[in-house]
Short mmCIF file of C-alpha atoms in Angstrom, two decimals:
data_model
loop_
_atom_site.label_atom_id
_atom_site.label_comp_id
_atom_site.label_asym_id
_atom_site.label_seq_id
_atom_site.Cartn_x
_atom_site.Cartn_y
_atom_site.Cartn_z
CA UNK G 1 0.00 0.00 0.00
CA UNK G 2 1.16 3.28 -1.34
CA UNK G 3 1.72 5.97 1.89
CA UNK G 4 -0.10 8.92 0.19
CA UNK G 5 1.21 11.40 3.41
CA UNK G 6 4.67 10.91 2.17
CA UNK G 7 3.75 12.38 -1.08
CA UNK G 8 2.19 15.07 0.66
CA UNK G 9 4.75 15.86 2.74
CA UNK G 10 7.03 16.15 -0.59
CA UNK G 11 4.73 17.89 -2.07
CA UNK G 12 4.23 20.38 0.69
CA UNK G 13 7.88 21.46 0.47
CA UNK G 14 8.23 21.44 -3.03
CA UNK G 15 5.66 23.92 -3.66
CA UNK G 16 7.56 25.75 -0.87
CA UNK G 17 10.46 25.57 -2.41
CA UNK G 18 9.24 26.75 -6.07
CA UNK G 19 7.67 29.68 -4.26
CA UNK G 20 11.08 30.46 -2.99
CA UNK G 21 12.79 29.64 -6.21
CA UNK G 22 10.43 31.60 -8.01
CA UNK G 23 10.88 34.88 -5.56
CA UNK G 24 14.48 34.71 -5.75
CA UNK G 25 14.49 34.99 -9.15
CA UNK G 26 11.97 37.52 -8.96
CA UNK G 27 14.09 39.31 -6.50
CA UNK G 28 17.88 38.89 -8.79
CA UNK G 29 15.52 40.53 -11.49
CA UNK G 30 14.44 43.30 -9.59
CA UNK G 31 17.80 43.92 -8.30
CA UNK G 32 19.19 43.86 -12.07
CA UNK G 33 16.31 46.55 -12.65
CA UNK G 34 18.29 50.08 -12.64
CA UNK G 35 16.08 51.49 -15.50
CA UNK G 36 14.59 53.93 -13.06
CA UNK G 37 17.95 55.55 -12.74
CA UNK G 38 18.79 55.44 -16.48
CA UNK G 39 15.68 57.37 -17.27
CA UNK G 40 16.44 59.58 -15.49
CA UNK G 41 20.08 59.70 -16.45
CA UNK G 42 18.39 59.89 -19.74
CA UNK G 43 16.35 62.87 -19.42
CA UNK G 44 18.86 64.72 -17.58
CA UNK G 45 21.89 64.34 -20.72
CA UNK G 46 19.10 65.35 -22.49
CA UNK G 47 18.21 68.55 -20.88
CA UNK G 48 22.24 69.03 -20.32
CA UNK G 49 22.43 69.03 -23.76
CA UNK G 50 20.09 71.09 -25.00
CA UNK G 51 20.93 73.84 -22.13
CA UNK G 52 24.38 73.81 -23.33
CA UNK G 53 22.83 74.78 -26.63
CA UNK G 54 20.85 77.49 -25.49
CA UNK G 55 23.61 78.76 -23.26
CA UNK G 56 25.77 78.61 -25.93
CA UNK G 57 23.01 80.97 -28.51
CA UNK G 58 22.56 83.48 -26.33
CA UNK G 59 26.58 83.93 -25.78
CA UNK G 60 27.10 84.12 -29.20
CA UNK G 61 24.02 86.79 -29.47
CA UNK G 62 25.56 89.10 -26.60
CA UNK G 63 29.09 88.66 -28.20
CA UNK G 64 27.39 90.41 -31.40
CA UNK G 65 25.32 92.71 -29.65
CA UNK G 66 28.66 93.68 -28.29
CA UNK G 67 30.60 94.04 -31.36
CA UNK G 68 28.20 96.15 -32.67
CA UNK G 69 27.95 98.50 -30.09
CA UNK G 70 31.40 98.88 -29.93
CA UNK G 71 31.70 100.11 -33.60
CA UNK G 72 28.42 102.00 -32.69
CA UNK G 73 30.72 103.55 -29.51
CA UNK G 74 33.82 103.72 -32.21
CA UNK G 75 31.39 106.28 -34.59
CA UNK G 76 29.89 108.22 -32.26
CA UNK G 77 33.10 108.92 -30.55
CA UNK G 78 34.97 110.24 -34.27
CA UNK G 79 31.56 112.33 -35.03
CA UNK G 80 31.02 114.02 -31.69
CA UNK G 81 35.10 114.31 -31.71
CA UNK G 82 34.91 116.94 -34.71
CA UNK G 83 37.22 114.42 -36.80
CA UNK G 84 34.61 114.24 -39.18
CA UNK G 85 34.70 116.83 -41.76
CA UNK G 86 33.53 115.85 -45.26
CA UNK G 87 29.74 116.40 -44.41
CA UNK G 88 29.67 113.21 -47.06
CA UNK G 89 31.49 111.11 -44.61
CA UNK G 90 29.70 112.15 -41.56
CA UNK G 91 25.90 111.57 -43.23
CA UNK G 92 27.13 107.64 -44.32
CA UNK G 93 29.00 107.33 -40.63
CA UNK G 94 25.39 108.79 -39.01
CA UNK G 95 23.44 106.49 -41.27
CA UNK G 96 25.46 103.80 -40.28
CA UNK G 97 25.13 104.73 -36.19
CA UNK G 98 21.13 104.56 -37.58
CA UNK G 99 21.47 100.71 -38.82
CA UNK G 100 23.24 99.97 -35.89
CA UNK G 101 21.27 100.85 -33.68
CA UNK G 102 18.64 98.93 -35.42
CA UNK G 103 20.55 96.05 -35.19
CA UNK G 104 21.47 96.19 -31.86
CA UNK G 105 17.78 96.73 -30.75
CA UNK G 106 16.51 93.77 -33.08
CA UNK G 107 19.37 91.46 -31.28
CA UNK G 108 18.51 92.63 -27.83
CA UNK G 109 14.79 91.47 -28.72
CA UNK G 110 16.51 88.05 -29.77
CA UNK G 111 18.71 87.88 -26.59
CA UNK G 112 15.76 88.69 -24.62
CA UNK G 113 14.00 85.57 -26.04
CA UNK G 114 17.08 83.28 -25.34
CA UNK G 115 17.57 84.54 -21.24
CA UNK G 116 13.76 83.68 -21.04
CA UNK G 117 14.53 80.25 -23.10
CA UNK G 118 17.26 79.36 -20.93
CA UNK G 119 15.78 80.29 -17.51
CA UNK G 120 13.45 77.40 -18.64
CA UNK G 121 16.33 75.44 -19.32
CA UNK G 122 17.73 76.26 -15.99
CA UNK G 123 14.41 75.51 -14.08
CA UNK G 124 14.16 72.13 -16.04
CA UNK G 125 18.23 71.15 -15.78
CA UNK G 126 17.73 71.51 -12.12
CA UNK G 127 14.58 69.76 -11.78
CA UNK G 128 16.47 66.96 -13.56
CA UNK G 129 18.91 66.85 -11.36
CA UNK G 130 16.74 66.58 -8.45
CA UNK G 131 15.15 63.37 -10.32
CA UNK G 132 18.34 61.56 -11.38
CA UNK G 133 19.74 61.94 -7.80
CA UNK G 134 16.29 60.77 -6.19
CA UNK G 135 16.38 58.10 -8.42
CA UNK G 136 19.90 57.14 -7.85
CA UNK G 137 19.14 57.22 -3.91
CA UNK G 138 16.08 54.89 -4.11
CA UNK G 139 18.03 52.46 -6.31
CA UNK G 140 20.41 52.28 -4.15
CA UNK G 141 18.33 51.18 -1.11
CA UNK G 142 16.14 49.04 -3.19
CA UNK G 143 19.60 47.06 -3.84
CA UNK G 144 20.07 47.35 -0.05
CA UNK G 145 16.65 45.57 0.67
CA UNK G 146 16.92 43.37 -2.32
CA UNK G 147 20.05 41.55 -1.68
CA UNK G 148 18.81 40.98 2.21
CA UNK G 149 15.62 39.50 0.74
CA UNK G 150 17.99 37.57 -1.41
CA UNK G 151 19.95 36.55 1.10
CA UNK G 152 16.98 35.83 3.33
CA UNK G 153 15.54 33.42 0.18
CA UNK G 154 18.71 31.81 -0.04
CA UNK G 155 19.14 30.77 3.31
CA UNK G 156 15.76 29.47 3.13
CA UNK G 157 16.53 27.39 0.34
CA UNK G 158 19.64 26.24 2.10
CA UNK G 159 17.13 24.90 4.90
CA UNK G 160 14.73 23.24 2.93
CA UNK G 161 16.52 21.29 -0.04
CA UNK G 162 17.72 19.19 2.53
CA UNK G 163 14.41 18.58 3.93
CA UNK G 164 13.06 17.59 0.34
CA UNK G 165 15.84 15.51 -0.48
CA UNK G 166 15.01 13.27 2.75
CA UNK G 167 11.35 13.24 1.87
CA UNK G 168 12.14 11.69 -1.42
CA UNK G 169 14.60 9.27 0.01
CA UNK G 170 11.72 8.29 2.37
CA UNK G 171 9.29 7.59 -1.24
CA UNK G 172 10.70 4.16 -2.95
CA UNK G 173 11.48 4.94 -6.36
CA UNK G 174 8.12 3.40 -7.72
CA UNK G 175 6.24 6.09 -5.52
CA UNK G 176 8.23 8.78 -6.88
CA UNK G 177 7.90 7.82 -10.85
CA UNK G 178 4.01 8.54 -9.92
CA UNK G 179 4.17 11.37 -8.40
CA UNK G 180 6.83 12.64 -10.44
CA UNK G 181 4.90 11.75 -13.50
CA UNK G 182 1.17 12.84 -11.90
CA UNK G 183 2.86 16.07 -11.60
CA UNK G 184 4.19 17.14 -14.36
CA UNK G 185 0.75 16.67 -15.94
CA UNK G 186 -0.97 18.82 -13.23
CA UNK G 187 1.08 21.63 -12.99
CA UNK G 188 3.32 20.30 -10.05
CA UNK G 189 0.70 19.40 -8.20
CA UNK G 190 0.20 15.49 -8.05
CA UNK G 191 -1.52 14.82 -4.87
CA UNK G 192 -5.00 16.79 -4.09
CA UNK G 193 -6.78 16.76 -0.76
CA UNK G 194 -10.27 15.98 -0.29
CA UNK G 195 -12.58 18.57 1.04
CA UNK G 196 -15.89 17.31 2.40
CA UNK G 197 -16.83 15.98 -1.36
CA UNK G 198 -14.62 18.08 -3.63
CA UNK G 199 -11.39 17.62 -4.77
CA UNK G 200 -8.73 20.93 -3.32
CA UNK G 201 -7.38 21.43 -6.36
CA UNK G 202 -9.68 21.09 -9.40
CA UNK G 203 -12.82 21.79 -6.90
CA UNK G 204 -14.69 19.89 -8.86
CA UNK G 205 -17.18 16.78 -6.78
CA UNK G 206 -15.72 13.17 -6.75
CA UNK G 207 -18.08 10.63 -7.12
CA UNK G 208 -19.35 8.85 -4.10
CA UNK G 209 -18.30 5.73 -5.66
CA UNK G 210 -14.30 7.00 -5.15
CA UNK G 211 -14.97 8.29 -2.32
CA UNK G 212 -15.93 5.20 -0.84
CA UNK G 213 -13.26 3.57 -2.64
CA UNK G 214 -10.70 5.72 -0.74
CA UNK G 215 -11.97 4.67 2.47
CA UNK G 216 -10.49 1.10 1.91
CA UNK G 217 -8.03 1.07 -1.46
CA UNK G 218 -4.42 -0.47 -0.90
CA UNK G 219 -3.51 1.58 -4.10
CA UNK G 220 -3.94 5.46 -4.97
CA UNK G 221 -7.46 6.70 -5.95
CA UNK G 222 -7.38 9.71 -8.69
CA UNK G 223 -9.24 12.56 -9.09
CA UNK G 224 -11.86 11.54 -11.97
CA UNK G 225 -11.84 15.22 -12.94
CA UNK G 226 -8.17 16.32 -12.87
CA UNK G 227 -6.61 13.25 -12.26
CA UNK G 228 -4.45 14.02 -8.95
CA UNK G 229 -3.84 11.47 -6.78
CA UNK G 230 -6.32 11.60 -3.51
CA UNK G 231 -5.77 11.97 -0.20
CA UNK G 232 -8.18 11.84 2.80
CA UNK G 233 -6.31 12.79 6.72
CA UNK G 234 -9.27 11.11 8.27
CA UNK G 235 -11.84 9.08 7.07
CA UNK G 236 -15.49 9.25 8.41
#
């Protein structure tokens, strides 16, 4: 007669085990995860970037506003010096002071447009900044709690395999090619309990016929729904 309890037993802790398994790798995966930091990394080069850009615009913009006011400065200072005296010479340098002028105004309008472009810039390189160090802060404790969940799932594992190694030591080899095989066609999950009429897993109602059956069988009743092997703790 087939001991259905041992099966249990191994069946108990290898679902425990997958659990853990399955969480650990879970866990590694998690702990491989840094794309929280890299998009903010991401968005921050980019921002970097394109305030470099700006930055660089409105430099170039005051280095020509300058220029031209110094030749503006460079005029004004020959005409109101008297140096001028072809009254030719001193209309085309006045006309010139005149499209100067113009330019310099039209360039300040520019320039104006590029400070208030890269204030935006500024608010948005430092808001940035704030994310990709947030983000590089909570990474770095997530690790910190990951890899002592790890470690906690590890030793766990460490205590167990043991455990399931004796409980299939304890099944002769016969017992195990059933549940083994049982198993594997259910999902992992060869041996199902019986629940007033109802099988655990498939919760589906067993016959009375098996049920009496299970009261007295030397040899393992199945589940005529699912097909796991049954198992009653007490009869009544």
């Amino acid at each position: 007669m087939y001991d259905v309890s041992l099966l249990l037993n191994l069946q108990t802790l290898d679902r425990s085990i997958s659990n853990i398994r399955k969480d650990l790798s879970d866990t590694e995966t998690s702990l491989n995860d840094d794309s929280a930091v890299l998009k903010a990394g991401n968005i921050f080069q980019q921002i970097s970037a394109a305030h470099q850009t700006v930055n660089k615009n409105q430099r170039e913009i005051e280095r020509e506003i300058q220029r031209l006011a110094d030749r503006k400065n460079s005029i004004e200072s020959k005409i109101y010096a008297g140096e001028i005296n072809n009254p030719k010479e001193l209309t085309a340098l006045q006309d010139e002071v005149g499209n100067l002028s113009d330019l310099i105004d039209s360039k300040e309008e520019v320039l104006l447009a590029r400070m208030e472009e890269t204030e935006r810039y500024d608010q948005g390189l430092e808001k940035a900044t704030t994310q990709l160090e947030d983000a590089e802060i909570n990474h770095q404790e997530k690790v910190v709690n990951l890899k002592s969940r790890q470690q906690q799932l590890i030793d766990q594992l460490n205590a167990k395999e043991p455990a399931q190694q004796t409980a299939r030591e304890m099944c002769s080899p016969n017992l195990l090619h059933i549940y083994d095989r049982v198993g594997k066609a259910n999902k992992g999950i060869a041996v199902a309990l019986v629940e007033s009429d109802r099988c655990s897993e498939c919760r589906l109602s067993i016959p009375k016929k098996l049920l009496d059956t299970l009261k007295t069988a030397s040899e393992f009743v199945y589940c005529n729904s699912c097909g796991r092997i049954l198992y009653r703790a007490m009869y009544k």
